[in-house]
CSV table of C-alpha atoms (C1' of nucleotides) in Angstrom, one decimal:
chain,number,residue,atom,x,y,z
A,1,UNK,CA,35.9,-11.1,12.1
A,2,UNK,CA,35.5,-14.5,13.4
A,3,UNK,CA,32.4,-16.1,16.0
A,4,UNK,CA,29.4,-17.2,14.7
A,5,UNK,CA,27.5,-14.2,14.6
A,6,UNK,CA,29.6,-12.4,12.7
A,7,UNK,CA,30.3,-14.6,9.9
A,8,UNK,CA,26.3,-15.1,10.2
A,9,UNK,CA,26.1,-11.4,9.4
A,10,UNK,CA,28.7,-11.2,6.2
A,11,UNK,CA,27.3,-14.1,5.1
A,12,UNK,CA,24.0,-12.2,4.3
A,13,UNK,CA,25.5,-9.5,3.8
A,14,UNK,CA,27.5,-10.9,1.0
A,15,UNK,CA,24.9,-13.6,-0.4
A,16,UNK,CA,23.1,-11.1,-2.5
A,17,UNK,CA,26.5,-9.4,-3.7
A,18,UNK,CA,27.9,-12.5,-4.7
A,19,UNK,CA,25.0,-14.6,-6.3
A,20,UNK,CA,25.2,-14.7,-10.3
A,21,UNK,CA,28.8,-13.4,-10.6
A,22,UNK,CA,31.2,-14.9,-12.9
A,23,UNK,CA,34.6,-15.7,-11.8
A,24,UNK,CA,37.1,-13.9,-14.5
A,25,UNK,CA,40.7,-14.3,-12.2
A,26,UNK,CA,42.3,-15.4,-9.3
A,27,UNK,CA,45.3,-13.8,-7.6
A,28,UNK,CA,46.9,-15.3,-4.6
A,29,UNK,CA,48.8,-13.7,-3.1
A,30,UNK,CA,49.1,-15.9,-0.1
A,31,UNK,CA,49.0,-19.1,-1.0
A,32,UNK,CA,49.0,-20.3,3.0
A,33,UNK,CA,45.8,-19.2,3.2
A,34,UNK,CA,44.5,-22.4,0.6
A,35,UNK,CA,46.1,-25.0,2.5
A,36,UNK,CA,45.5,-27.6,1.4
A,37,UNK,CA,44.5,-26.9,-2.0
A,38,UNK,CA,47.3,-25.0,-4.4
A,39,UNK,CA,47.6,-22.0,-6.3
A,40,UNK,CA,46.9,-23.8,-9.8
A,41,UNK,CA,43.9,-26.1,-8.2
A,42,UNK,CA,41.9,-23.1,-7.1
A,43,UNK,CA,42.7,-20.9,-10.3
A,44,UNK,CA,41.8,-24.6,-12.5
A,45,UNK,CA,38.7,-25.1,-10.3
A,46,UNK,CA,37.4,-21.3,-10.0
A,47,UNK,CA,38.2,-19.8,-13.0
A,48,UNK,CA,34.8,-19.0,-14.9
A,49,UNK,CA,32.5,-20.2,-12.5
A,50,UNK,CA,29.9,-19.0,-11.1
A,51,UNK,CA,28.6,-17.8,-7.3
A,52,UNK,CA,25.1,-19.9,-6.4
A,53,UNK,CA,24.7,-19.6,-3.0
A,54,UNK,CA,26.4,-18.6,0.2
A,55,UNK,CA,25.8,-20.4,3.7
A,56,UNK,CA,27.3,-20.5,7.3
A,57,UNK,CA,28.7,-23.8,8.9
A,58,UNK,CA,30.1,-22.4,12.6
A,59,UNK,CA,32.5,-20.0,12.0
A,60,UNK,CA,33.4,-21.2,8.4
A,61,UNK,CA,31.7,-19.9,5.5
A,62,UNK,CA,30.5,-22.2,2.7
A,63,UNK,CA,30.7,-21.2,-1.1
A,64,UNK,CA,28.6,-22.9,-3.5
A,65,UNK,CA,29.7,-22.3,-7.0
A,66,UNK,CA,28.9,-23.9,-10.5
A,67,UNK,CA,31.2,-24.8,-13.6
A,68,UNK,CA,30.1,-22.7,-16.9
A,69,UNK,CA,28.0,-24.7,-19.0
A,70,UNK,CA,27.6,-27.5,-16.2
A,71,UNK,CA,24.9,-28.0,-14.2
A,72,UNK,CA,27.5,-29.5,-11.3
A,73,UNK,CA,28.2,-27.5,-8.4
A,74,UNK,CA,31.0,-27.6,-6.0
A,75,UNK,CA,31.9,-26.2,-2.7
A,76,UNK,CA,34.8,-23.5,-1.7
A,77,UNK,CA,35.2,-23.2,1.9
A,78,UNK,CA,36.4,-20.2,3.7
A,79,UNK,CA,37.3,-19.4,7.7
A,80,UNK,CA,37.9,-15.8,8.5
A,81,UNK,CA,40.7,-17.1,11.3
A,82,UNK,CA,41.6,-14.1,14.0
A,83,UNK,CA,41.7,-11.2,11.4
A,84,UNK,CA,39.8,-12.5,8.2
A,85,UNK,CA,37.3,-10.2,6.3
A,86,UNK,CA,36.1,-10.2,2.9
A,87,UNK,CA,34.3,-7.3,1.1
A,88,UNK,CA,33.6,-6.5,-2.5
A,89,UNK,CA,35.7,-3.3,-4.0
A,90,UNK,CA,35.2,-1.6,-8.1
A,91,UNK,CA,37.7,-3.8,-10.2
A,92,UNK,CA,40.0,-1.1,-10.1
A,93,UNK,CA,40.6,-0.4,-6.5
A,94,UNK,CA,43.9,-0.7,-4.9
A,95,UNK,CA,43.8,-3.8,-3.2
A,96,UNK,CA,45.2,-3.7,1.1
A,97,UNK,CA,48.7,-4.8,2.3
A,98,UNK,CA,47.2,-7.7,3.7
A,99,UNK,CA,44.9,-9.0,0.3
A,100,UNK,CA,45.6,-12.9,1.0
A,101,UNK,CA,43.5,-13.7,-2.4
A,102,UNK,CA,41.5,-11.6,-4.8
A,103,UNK,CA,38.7,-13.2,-6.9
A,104,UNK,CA,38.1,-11.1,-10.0
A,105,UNK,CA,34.6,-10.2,-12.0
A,106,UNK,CA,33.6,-8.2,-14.5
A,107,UNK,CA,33.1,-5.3,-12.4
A,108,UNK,CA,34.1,-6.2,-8.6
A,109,UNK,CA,36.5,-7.9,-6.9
A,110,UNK,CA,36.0,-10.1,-3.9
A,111,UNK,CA,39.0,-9.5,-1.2
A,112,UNK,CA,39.8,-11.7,1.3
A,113,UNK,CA,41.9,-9.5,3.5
A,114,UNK,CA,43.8,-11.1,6.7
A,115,UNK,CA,46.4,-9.8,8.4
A,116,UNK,CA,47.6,-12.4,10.3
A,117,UNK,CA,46.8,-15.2,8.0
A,118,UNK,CA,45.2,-17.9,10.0
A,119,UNK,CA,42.3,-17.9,7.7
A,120,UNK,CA,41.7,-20.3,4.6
A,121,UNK,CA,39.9,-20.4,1.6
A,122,UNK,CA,40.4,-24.2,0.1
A,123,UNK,CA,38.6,-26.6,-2.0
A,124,UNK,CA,38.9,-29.1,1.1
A,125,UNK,CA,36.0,-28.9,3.1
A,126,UNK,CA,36.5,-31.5,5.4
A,127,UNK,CA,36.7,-29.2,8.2
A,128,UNK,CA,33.0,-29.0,7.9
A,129,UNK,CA,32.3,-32.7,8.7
A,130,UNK,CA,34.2,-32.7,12.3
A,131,UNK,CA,31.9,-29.5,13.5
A,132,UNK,CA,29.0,-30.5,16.2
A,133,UNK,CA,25.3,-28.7,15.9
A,134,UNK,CA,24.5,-25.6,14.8
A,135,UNK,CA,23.3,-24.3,18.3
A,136,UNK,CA,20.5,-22.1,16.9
A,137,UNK,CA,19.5,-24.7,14.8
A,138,UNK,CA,16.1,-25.6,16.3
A,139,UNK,CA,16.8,-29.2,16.6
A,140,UNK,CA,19.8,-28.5,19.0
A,141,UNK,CA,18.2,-29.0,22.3
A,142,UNK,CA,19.7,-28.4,26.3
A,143,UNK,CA,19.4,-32.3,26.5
A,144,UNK,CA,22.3,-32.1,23.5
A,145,UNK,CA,23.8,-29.5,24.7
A,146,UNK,CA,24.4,-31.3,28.3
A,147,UNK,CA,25.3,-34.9,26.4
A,148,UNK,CA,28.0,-32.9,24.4
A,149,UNK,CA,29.4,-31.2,27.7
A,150,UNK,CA,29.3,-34.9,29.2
A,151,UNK,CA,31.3,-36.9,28.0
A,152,UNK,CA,35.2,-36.2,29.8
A,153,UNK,CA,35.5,-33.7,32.8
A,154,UNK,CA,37.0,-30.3,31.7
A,155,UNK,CA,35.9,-27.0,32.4
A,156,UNK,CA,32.9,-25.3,30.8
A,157,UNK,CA,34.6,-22.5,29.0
A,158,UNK,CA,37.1,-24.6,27.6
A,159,UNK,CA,34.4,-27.0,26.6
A,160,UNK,CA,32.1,-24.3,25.3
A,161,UNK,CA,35.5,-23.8,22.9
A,162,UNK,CA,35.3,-27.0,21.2
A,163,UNK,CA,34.2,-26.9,17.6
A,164,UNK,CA,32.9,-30.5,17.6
A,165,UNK,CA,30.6,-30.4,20.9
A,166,UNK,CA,28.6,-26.9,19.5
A,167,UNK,CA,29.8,-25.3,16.2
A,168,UNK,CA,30.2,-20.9,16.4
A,169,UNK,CA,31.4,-20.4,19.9
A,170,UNK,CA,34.4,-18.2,19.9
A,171,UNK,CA,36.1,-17.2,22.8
A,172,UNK,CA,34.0,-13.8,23.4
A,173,UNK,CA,30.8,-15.4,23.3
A,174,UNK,CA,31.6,-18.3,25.6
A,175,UNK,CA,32.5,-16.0,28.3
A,176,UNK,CA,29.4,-13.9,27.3
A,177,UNK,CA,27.5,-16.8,27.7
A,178,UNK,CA,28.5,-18.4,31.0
A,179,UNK,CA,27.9,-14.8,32.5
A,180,UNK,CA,24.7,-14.7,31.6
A,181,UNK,CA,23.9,-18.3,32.4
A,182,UNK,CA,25.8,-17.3,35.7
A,183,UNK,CA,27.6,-20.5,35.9
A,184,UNK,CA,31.5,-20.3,36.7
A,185,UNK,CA,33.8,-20.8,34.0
A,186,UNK,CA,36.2,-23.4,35.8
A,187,UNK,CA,33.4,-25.6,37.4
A,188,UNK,CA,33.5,-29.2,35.5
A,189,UNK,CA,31.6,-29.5,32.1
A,190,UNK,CA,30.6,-33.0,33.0
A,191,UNK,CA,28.2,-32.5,36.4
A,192,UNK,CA,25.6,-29.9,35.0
A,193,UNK,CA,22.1,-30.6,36.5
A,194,UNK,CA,19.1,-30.6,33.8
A,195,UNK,CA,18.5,-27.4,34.9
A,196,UNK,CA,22.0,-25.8,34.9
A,197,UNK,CA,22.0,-27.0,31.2
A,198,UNK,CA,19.1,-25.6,30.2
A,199,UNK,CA,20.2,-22.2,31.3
A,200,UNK,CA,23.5,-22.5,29.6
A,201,UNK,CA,21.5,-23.4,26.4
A,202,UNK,CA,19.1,-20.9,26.6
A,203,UNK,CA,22.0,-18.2,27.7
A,204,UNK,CA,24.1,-19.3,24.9
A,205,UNK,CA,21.3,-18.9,21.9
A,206,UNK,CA,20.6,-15.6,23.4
A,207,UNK,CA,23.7,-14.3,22.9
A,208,UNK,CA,24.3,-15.7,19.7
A,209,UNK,CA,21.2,-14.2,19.0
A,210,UNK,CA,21.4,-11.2,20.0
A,211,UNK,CA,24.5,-10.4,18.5
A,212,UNK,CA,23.0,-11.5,15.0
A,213,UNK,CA,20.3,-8.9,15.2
A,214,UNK,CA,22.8,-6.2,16.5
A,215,UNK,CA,24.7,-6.9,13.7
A,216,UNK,CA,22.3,-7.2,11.4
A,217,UNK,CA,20.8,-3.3,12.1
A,218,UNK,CA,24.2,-1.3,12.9
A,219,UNK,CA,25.7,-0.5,9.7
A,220,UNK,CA,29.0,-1.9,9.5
A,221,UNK,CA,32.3,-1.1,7.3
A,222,UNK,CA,32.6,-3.4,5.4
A,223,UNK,CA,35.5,-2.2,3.6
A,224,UNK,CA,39.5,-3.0,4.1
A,225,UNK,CA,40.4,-2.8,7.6
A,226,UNK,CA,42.1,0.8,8.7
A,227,UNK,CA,44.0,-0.1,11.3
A,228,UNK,CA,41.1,-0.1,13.5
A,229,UNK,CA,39.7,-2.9,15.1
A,230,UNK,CA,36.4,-3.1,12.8
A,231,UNK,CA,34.6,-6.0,15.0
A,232,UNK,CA,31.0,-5.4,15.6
A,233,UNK,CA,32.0,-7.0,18.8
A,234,UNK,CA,32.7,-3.8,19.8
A,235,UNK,CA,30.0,-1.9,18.2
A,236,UNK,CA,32.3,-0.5,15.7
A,237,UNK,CA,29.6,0.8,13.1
A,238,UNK,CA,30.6,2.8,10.2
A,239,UNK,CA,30.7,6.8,11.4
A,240,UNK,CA,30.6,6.2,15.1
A,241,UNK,CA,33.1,7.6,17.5
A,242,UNK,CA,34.8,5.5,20.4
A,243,UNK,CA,34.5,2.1,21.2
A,244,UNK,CA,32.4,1.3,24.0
A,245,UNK,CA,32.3,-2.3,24.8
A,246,UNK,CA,28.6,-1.7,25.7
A,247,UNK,CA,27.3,-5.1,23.9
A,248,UNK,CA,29.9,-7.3,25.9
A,249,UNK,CA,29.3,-7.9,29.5
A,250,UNK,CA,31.8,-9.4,30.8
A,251,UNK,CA,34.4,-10.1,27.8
A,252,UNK,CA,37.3,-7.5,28.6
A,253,UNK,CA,36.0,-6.0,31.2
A,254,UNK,CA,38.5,-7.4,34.2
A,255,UNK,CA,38.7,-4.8,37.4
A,256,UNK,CA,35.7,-3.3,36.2
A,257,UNK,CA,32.1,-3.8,38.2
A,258,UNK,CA,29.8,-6.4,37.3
A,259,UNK,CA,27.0,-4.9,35.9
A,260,UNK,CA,24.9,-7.0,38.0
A,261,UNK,CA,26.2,-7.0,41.2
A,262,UNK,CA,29.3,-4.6,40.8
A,263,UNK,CA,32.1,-7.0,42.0
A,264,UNK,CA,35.4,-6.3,40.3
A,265,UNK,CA,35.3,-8.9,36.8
A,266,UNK,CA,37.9,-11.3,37.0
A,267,UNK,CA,40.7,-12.3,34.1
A,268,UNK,CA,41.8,-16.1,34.6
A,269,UNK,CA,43.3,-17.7,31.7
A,270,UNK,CA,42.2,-21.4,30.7
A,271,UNK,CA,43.6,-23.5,28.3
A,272,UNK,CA,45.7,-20.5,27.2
A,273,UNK,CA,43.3,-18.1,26.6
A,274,UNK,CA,42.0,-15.3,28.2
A,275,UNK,CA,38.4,-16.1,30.2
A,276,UNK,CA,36.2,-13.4,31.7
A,277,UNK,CA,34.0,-13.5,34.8
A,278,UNK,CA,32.5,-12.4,38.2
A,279,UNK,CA,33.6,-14.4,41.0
A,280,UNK,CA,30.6,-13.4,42.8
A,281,UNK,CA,27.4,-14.4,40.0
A,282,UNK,CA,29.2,-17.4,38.6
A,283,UNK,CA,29.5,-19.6,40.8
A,284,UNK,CA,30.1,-23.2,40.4
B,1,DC,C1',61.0,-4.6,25.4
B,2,DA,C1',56.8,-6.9,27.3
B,3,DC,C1',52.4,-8.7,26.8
B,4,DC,C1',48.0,-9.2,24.5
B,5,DA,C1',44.7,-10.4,20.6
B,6,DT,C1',38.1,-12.9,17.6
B,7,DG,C1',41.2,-19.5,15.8
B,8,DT,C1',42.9,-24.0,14.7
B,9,DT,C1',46.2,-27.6,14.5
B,10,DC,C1',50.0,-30.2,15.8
B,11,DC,C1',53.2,-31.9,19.2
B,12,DT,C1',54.7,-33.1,23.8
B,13,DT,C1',53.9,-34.6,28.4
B,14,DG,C1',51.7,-37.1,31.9
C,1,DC,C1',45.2,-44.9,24.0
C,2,DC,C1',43.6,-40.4,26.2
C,3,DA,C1',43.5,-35.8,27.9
C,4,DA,C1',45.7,-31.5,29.1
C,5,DG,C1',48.9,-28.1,28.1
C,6,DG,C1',51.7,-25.7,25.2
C,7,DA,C1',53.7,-23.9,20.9
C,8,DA,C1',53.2,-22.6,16.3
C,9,DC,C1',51.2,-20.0,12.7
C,10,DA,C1',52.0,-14.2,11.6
C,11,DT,C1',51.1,-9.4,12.4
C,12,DG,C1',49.8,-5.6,14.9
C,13,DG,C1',48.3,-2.8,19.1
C,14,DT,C1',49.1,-0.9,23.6
DNA sequence: CACCATGTTCCTTG
DNA sequence: CCAAGGAACATGGT
């Protein structure tokens, strides 16, 4: 479930579910998925606390939780990875192949579901100190944005990638964004004009943006995954057939027209990933 | 069997 | 020392 507006949606989503519940157990069941905290830290450090708060950094999620009877309170970090969700189910529900930890109340139990396993939840948040801005953050301006993209001479898309230049942009949203911005994804990060920039900037919110508020209305399924892809990437809302790729513009769409102009979209792969684009809008 | 997949980190190569 | 490229992690879909 990973970019930025997605974990931007659970995160509220989850915030009021969570707040004021008491942590009775702890199951791992894939200890990988603490790294680099253990099995017996976690249980030691989570074991009747309680939820406070809930809040996005990037793509990771930030847990603030609070020792019974103290009036300390200490993070729990959690990534989603490729595959991650997490979802409340009754205390009693079968849990999915793929649980990777299960934190237990009274009543509920929070999953943390992920297939592949690249995810974390860890005491360690130090992850969260190397991220760059928050790029809807209303201090992060288009003179930021073009210092971060300055500094060595790579291309855009792979630059747009980097968690420490702008925190949140995954690898569907920086092609999203360069389409709209119409600048090419292999033209060099380093030699944006001011007003090139600016675009990119305002481009990039937008689409984070929009995303949030799509999101934020559709109703999702937030339970365990069915073998579907569940992404609200792809406008997967709960009781809705097919899976147009209607919000994405450009993002898996080679050979087919650009909306704009109808040229075929192009596939190129950069830095080992897949990048989408039309040869004939972005230009360098 | 082949290739692809929303992410991050570590290692090698130049 | 630095940047770029690749592999690894692990599982599933097409």
């Amino acid at each position: 479930m990973p970019e930025l507006p997605e974990v931007e949606v659970l995160v509220r989503h989850l915030e009021p579910l969570l707040r004021g519940q008491v942590i009775r157990g702890v199951d791992v069941r894939r200890p990988r998925v603490l790294r680099p905290s253990s099995e017996t830290e976690l249980r030691r450090a989570l074991v009747g606390s309680v939820f406070v708060n809930l809040n996005r950094r990037g793509k990771y999620l930030l847990f603030t939780l609070r020792r019974a009877g103290s009036r300390k309170t200490f993070p729990l970090l959690g990534h989603l990875g490729m595959t991650g969700r997490m979802y409340l189910l009754p205390a009693n529900a079968a849990l999915p192949k793929h649980a990777a930890v299960v934190l237990r109340f009274a009543r509920s139990q929070l999953v943390f579901e992920d297939t592949r396993y690249f995810g974390r939840l860890t005491l360690d948040t130090s992850a969260v100190s190397a991220l760059g801005p928050e790029p809807l953050d209303e201090r992060f301006t288009a003179h930021d944005l073009r210092n971060a993209l300055r500094r060595p001479g790579q291309s855009l898309k792979v630059k747009l990638l980097d968690q420490s230049l702008v925190a949140g942009l995954g690898n569907i949203y920086a092609s999203e964004a360069l389409f709209r911005a119409r600048l090419s994804p292999r033209r060099r990060a380093d030699q944006l004009s001011p007003k090139q920039a600016q675009r990119l900037w305002r481009s990039l919110r937008q689409v984070l943006r929009e995303a949030i508020a799509w999101g934020s209305t559709v109703r999702l399924h937030w339970g365990p995954a069915d073998g579907r892809n569940n992404l609200f990437y792809y406008g997967a809302a709960e009781g809705e057939s097919g899976y147009a790729h209607e919000r994405l513009r450009v993002y898996d769409r080679a050979g087919q027209p650009c909306l704009r102009c109808r040229t075929a979209i192009r596939r190129i792969v950069q830095g080992a990933r897949s990048t989408y684009y039309c040869p004939r809008c972005q230009r360098c």
